[in-house]
CSV table of C-alpha atoms in Angstrom, one decimal:
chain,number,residue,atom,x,y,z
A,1427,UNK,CA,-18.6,-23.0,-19.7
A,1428,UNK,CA,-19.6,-25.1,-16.9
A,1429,UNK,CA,-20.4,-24.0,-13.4
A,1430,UNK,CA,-21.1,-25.5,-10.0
A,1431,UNK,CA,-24.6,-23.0,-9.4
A,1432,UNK,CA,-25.0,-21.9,-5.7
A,1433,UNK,CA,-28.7,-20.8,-6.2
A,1434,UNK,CA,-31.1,-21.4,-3.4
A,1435,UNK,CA,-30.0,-21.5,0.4
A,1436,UNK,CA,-30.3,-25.2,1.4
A,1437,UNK,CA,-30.2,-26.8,-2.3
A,1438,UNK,CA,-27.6,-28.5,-3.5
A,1439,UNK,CA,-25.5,-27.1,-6.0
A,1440,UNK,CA,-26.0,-27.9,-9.5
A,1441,UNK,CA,-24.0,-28.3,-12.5
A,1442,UNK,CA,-24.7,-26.0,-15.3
A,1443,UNK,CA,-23.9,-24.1,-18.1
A,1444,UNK,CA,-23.0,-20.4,-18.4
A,1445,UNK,CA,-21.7,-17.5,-20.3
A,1446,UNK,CA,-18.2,-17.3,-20.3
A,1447,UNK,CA,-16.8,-14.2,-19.4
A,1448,UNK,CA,-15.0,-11.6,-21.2
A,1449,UNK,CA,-12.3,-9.6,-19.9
A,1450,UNK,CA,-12.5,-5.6,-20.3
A,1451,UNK,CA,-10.3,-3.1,-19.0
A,1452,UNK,CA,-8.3,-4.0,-15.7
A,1453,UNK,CA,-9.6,-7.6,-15.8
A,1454,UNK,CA,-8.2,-11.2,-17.2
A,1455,UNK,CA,-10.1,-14.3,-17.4
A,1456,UNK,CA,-8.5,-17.4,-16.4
A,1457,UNK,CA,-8.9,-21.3,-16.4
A,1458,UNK,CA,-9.0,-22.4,-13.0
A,1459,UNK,CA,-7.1,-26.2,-12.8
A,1460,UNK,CA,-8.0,-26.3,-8.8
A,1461,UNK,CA,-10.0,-24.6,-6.1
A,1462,UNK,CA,-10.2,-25.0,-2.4
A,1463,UNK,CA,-13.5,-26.1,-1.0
A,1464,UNK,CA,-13.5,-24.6,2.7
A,1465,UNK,CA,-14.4,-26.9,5.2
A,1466,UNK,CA,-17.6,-24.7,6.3
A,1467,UNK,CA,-18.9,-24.5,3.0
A,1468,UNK,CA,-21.5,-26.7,3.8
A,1469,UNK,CA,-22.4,-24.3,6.9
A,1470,UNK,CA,-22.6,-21.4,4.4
A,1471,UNK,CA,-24.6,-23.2,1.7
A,1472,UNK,CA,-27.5,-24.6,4.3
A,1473,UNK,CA,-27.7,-21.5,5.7
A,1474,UNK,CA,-26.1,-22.1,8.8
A,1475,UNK,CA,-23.2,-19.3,8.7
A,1476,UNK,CA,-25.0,-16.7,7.1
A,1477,UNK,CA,-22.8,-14.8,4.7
A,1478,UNK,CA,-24.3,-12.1,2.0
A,1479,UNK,CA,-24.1,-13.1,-1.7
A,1480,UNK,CA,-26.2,-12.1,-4.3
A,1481,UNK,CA,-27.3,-15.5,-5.8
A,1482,UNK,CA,-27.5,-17.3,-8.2
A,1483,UNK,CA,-23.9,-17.7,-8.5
A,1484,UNK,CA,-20.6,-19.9,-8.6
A,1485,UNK,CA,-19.6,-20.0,-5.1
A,1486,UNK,CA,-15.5,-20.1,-4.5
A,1487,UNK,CA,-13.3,-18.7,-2.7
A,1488,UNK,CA,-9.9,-18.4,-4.7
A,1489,UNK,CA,-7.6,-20.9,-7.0
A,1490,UNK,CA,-4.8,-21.8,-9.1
A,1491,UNK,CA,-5.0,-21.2,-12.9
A,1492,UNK,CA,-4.0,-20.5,-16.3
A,1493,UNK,CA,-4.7,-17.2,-17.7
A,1494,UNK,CA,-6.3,-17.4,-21.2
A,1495,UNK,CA,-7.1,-13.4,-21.9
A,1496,UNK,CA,-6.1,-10.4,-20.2
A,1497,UNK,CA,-7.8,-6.5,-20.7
A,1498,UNK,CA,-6.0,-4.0,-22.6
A,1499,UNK,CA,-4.2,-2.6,-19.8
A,1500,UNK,CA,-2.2,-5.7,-18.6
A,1501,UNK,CA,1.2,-4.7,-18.7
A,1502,UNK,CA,2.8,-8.3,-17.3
A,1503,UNK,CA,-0.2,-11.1,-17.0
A,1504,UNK,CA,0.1,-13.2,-20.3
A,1505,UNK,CA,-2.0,-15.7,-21.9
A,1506,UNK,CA,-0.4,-19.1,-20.7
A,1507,UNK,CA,1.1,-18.3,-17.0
A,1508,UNK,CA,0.0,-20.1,-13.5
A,1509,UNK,CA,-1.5,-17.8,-11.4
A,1510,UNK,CA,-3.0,-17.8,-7.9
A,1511,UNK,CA,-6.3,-16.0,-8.0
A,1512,UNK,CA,-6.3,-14.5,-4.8
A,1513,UNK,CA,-10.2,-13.9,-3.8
A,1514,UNK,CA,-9.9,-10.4,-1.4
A,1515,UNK,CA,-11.1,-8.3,-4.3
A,1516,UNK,CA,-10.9,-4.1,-3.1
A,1517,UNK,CA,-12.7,-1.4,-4.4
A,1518,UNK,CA,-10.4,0.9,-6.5
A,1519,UNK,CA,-12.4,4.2,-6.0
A,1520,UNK,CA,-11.2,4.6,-2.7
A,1521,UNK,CA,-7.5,3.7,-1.4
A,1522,UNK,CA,-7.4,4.7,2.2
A,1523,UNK,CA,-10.9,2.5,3.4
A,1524,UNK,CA,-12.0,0.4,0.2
A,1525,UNK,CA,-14.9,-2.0,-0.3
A,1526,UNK,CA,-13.8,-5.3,0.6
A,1527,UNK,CA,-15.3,-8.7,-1.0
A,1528,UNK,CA,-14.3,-12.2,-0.6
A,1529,UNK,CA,-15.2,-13.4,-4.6
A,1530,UNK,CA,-17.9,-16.2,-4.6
A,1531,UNK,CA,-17.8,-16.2,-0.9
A,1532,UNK,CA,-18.9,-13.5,1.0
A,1533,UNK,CA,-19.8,-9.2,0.4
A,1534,UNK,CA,-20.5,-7.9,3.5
A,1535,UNK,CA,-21.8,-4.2,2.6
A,1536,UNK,CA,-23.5,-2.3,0.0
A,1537,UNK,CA,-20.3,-1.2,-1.5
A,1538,UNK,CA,-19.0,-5.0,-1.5
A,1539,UNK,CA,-21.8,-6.0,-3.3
A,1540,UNK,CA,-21.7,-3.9,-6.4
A,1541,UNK,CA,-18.2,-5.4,-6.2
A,1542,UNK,CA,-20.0,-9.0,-6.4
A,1543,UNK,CA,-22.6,-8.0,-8.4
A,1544,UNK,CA,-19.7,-7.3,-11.2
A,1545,UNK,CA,-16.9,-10.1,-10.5
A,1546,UNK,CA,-20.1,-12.3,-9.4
A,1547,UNK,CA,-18.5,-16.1,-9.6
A,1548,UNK,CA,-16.2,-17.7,-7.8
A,1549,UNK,CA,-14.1,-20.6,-8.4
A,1550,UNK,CA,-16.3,-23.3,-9.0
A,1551,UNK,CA,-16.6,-23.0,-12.4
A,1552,UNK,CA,-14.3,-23.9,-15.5
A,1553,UNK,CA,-13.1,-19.9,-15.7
A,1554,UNK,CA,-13.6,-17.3,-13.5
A,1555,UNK,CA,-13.2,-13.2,-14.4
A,1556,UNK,CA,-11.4,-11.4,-11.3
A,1557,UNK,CA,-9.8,-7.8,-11.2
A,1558,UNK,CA,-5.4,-8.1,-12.9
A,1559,UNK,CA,-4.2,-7.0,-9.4
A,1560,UNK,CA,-5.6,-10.3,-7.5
A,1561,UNK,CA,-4.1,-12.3,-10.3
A,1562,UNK,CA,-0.1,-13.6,-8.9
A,1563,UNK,CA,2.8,-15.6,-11.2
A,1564,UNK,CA,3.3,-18.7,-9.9
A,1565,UNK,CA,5.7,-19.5,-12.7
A,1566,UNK,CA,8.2,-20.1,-10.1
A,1567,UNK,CA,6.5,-23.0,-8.6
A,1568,UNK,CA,5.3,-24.9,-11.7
A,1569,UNK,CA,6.7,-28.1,-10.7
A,1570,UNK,CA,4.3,-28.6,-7.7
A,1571,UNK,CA,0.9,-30.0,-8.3
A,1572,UNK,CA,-2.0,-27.5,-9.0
A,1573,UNK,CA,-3.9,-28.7,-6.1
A,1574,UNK,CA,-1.5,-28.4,-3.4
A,1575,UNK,CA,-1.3,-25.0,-4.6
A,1576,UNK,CA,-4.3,-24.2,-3.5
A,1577,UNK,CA,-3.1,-24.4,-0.4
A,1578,UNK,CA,-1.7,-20.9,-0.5
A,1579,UNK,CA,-5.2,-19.7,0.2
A,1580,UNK,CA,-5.7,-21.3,3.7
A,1581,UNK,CA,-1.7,-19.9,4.0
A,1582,UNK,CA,-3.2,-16.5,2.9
A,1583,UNK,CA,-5.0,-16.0,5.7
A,1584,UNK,CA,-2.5,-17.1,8.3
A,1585,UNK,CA,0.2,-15.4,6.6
A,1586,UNK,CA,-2.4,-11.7,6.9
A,1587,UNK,CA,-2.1,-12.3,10.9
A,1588,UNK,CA,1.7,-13.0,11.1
A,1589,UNK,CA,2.7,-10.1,8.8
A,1590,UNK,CA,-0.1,-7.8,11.2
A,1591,UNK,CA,2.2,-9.1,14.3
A,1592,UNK,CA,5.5,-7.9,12.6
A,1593,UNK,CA,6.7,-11.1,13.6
A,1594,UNK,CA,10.3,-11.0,13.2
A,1595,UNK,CA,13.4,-13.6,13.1
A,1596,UNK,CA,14.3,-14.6,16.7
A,1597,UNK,CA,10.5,-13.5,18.2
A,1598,UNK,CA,8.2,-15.6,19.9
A,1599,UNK,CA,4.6,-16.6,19.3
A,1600,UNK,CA,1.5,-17.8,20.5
A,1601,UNK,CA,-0.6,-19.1,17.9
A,1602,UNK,CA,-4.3,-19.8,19.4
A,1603,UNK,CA,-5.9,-22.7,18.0
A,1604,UNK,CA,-3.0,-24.5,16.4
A,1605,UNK,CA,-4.5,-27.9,15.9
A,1606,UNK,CA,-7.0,-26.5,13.8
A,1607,UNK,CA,-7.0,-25.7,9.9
A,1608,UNK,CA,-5.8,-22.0,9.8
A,1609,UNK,CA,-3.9,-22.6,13.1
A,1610,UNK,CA,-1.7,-25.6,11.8
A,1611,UNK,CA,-0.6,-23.6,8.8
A,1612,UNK,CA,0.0,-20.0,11.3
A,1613,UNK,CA,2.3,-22.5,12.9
A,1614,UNK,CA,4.1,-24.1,9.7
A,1615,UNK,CA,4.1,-20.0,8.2
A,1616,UNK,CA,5.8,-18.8,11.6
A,1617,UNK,CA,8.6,-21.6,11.5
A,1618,UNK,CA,9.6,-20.4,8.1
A,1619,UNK,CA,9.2,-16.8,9.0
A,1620,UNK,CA,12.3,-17.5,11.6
A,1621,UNK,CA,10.2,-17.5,14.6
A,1622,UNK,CA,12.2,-18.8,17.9
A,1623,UNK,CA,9.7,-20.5,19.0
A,1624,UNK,CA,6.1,-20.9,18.4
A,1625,UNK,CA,3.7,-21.8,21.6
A,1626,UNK,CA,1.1,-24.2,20.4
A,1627,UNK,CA,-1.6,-24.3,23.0
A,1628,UNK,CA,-4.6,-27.1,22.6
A,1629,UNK,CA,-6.3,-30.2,23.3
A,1630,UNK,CA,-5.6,-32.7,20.8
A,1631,UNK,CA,-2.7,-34.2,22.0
A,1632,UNK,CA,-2.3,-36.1,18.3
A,1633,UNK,CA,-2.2,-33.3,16.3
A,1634,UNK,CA,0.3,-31.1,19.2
A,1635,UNK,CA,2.7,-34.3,18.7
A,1636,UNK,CA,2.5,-33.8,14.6
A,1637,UNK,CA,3.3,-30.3,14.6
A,1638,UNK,CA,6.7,-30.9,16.3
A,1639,UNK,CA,7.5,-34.1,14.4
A,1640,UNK,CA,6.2,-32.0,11.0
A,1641,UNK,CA,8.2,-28.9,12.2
A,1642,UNK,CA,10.7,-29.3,14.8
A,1643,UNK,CA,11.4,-28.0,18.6
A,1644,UNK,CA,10.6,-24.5,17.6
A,1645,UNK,CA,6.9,-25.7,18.4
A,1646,UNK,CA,6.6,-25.7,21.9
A,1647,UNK,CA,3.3,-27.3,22.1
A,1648,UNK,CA,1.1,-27.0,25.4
A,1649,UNK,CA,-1.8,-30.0,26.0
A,1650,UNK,CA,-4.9,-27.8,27.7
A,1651,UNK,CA,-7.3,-29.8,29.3
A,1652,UNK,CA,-11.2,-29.6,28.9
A,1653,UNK,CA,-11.3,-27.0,31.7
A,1654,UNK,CA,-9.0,-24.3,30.3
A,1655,UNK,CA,-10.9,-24.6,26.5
A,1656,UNK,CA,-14.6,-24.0,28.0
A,1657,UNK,CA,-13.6,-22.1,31.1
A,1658,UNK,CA,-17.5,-21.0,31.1
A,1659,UNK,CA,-18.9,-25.0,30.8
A,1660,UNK,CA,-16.7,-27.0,32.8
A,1661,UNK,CA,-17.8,-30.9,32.5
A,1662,UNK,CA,-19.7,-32.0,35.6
A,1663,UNK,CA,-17.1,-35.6,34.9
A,1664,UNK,CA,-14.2,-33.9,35.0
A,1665,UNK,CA,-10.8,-35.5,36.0
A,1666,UNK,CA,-9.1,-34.9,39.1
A,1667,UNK,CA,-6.8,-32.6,37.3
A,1668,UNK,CA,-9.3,-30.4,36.0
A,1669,UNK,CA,-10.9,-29.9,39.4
A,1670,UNK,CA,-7.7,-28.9,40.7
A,1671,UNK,CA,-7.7,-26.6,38.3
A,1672,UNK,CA,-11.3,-25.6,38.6
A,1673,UNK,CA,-10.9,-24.4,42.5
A,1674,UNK,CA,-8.9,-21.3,41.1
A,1675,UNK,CA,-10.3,-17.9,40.6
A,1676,UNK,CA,-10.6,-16.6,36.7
A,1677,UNK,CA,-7.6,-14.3,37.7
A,1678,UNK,CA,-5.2,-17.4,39.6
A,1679,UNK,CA,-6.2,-19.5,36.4
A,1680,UNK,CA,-4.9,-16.7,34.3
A,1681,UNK,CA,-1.6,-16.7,36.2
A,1682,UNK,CA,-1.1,-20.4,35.9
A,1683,UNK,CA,-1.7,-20.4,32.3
A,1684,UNK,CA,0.9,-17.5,31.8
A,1685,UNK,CA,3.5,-19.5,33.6
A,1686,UNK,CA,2.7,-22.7,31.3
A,1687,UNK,CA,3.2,-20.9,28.3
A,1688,UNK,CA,6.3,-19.0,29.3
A,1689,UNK,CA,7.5,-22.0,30.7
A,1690,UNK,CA,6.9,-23.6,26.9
A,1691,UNK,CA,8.2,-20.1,25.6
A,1692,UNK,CA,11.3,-20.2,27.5
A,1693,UNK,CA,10.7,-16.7,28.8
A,1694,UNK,CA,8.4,-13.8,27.1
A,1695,UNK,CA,6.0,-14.2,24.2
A,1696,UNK,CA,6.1,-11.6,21.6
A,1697,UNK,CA,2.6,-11.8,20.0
A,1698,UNK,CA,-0.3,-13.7,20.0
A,1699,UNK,CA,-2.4,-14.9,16.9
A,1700,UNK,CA,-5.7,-15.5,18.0
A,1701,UNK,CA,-7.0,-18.2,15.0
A,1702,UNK,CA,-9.8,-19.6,17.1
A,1703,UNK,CA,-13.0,-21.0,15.4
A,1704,UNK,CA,-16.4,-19.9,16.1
A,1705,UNK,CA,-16.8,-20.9,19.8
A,1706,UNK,CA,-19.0,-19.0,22.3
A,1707,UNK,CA,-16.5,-18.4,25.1
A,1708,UNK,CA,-14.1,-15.6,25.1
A,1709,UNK,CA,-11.6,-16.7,27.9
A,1710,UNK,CA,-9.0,-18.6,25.3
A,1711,UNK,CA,-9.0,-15.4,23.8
A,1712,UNK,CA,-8.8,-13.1,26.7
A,1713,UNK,CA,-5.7,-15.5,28.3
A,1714,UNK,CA,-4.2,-15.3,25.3
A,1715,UNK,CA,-4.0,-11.7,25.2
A,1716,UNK,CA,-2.8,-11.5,29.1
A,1717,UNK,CA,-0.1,-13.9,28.3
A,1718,UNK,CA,1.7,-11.5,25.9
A,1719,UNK,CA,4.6,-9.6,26.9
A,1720,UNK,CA,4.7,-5.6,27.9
A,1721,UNK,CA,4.9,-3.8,24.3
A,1722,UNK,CA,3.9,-7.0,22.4
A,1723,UNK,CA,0.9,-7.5,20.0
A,1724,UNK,CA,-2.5,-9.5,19.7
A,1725,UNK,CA,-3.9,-10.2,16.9
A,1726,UNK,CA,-7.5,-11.4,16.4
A,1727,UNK,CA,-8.7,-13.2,13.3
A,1728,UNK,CA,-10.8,-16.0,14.4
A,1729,UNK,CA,-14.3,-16.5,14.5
A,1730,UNK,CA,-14.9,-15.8,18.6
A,1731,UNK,CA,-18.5,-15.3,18.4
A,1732,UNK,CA,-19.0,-13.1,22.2
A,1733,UNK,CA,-17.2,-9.8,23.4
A,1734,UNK,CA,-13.9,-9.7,25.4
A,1735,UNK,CA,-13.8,-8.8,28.6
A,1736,UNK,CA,-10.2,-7.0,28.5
A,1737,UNK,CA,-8.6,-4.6,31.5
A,1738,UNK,CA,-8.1,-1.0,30.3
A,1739,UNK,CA,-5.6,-0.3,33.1
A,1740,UNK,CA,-3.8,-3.9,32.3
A,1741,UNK,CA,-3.6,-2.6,28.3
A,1742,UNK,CA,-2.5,0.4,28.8
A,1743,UNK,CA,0.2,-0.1,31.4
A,1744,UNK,CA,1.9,-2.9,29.5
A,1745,UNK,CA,1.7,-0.7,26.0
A,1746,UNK,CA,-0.3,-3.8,24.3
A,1747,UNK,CA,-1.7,-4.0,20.7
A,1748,UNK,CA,-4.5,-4.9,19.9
A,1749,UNK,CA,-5.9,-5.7,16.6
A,1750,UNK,CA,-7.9,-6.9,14.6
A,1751,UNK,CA,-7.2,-8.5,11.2
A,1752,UNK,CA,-9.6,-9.7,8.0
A,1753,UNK,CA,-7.6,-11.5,5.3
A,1754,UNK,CA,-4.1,-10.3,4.2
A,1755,UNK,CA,-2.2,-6.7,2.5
A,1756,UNK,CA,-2.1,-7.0,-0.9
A,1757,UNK,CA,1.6,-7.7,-1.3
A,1758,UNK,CA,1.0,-10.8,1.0
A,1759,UNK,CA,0.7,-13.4,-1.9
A,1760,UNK,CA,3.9,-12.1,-3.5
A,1761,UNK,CA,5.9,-13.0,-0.3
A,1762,UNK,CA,4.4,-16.0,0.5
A,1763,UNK,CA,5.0,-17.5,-2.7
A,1764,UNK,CA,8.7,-16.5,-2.7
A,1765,UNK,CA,8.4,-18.2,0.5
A,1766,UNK,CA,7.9,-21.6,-0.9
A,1767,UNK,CA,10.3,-20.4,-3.9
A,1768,UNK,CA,13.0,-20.3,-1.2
A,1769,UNK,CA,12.4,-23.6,0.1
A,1770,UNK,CA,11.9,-21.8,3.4
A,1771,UNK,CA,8.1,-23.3,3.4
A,1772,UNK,CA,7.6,-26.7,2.2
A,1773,UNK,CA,4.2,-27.9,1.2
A,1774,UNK,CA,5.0,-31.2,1.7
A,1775,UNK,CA,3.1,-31.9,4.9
A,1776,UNK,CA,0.0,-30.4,3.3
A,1777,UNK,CA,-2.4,-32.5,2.3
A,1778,UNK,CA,-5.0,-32.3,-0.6
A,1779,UNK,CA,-8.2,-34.4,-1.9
A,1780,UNK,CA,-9.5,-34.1,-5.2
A,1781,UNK,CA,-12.8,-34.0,-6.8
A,1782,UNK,CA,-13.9,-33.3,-10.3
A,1783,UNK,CA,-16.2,-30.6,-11.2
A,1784,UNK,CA,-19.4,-32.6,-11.6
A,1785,UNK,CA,-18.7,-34.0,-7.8
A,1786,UNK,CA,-19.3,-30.6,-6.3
A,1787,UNK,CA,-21.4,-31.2,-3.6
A,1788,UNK,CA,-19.2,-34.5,-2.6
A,1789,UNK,CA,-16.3,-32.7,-2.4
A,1790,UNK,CA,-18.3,-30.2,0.0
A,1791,UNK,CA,-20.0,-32.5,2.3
A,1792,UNK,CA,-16.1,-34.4,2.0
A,1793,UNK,CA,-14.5,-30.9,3.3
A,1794,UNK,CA,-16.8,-30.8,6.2
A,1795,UNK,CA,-15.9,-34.1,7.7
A,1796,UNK,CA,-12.2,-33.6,6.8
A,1797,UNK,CA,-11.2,-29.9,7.2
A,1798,UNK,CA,-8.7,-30.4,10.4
A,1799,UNK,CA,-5.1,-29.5,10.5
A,1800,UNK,CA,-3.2,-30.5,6.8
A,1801,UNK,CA,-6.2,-31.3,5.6
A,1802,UNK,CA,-8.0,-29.6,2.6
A,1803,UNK,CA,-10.1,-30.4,-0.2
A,1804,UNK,CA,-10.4,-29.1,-3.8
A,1805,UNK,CA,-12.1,-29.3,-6.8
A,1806,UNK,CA,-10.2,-29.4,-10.6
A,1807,UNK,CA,-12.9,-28.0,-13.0
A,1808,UNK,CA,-10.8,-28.3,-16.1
A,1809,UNK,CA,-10.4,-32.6,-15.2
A,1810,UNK,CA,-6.2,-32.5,-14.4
């Protein structure tokens, strides 16, 4: 079968053959007809984010396919159904604190990588072997395109931070970094999840405008200026605005941006989803937090690359939660594609771009330069 090799750091991929996989016990082998090509892949593959594989290697992380064999074991997988491969493969040796990989992405650990070094390649390839549990039916949704499907991986990842807030019907939310890729979708995933109303702080006044026409008044977005996103390097050219709102203290800025966003909220904000990429300055992160009501919840799953500075005594007089999130639970794909079942999430405003196999490092260097909010690329190995 034909792979898209990840073998030296810096090199382009390259197109070759290799073995095709056979399933054995608690496995199936699948076709994949799409997979997502993250916009940072070309980060990872020049070296510039540096994540632990064991290469050589098809990189990949996750897809839609067919399954063509299953192990002995499988019980419900059959030969012929659409599946989502979903990449968080878990160690099954140890149920309370497994082994975590991301398949053909990332195996932080020395248990995560005998994980890799079994289920080594991804999803660019023609087939890909993965563990029966991270294979899900997607019979029910057949009649949407394979790669707008793919989608449900970005979705994935949102969808692990919304179910970690316990968001319910009727809450409120603040989803940090909303314009952006994860962000945009957190937003879209909370709307269908029955939030009240979903705060949408940022600075791209285009994109706050299309979440509300994509997804109603729900989204109550909030246009920061160039001040409150780099609190720690304010622009010497500032605006008149942002000097204004310079002369405040870190502590009166912190009070004006809670009244901004329970002024968008209409009065307390539930939880926080903190989906920032990897910037250097922690103060988005640390308002964000402060803005939350007494007893709510923060959840961090971004890419914040510095420590929080956050008050015990605040914490732990207003009950807050904190945590932290990687991914989503195991159940999470089975909800979110009844989700789109329902008709409660449309894919619709999602878009996709398509490359074949052979155009592997196109459709990388094409994901980087379009990877913003609604905006994903993918590859169809199989040529559908």
């Amino acid at each position: 079968m034909k792979a898209a090799m990840f073998k030296t750091i810096g090199q382009p991929l390259t197109i070759e053959d290799i073995p095709e996989p056979v399933p054995g016990a608690g496995e199936v082998l699948v076709r994949v007809l799409a997979a997502p090509v993250l916009s940072y892949a070309q980060e990872v593959f020049t070296g510039q984010r540096h994540y632990p594989l064991l290469l050589p290697l098809a990189p990949g992380c996750g897809a839609v396919g067919i399954v063509e064999k299953t192990g002995p074991d499988a019980t419900r997988l059959k030969p012929g159904q659409l599946v989502l491969c979903d990449p968080t493969v878990r160690s099954r040796d140890d149920a309370l604190s497994p082994d975590i990989m991301l398949q053909g992405w990332t195996a932080p650990g020395e248990g995560a990588q005998k994980l890799q070094a079994h289920f080594r390649h991804g999803s660019f390839a023609e087939k890909m072997l993965l563990p029966l549990e991270n294979a899900f039916s997607l019979d029910h949704l057949r009649s949407i395109d394979p790669a707008k499907l793919t989608w449900l991986v970005t979705l994935l990842v949102s969808y692990g931070g919304l179910l970690a807030a316990n968001l319910q019907p009727g809450q409120v939310i603040m989803v940090n970094g909303a314009t952006g890729h994860f962000g945009s979708a957190a937003v879209a995933l909370a709307v269908a999840m029955g939030a009240a109303r979903v705060v949408a702080p940022g600075r791209n006044e285009q994109t706050l405008n299309n979440l509300v026409r994509r997804f109603g008044p729900r989204v109550r977005p909030v246009l920061l200026s160039e001040d409150e996103t780099n609190e720690s390097k304010r622009s010497e050219a500032a605006t008149s605005s942002s000097i204004k709102y310079s002369a405040y203290s870190l502590s009166e800025r912190e009070a004006l941006n809670r009244q901004r966003f329970m002024e968008a909220a209409e009065g307390p904000i539930d939880c926080l989803l903190d989906l920032l990429g990897p910037i250097h300055d922690p103060a988005p992160t640390r308002r964000g937090i402060m803005t939350v009501r007494p007893g709510g919840t923060a959840v961090l799953m971004g890419g914040v690359q510095t420590n929080l500075d956050i008050p015990y005594n605040y914490v732990m007089r207003n009950n807050l939660v904190i945590r932290g999130q990687w991914m989503c639970p195991r159940h999470a794909p089975s909800l979110l594609v009844e989700l789109i079942h329902s008709g409660l999430l449309n894919l619709e405003p999602f878009s996709v771009s398509t490359f074949p196999l052979e155009q592997a490092n196109q459709a990388v260097h094409y994901a980087y330069e379009h990877g913003g909010a609604f905006q994903l690329t993918a590859l169809q190995p199989s040529g559908i």
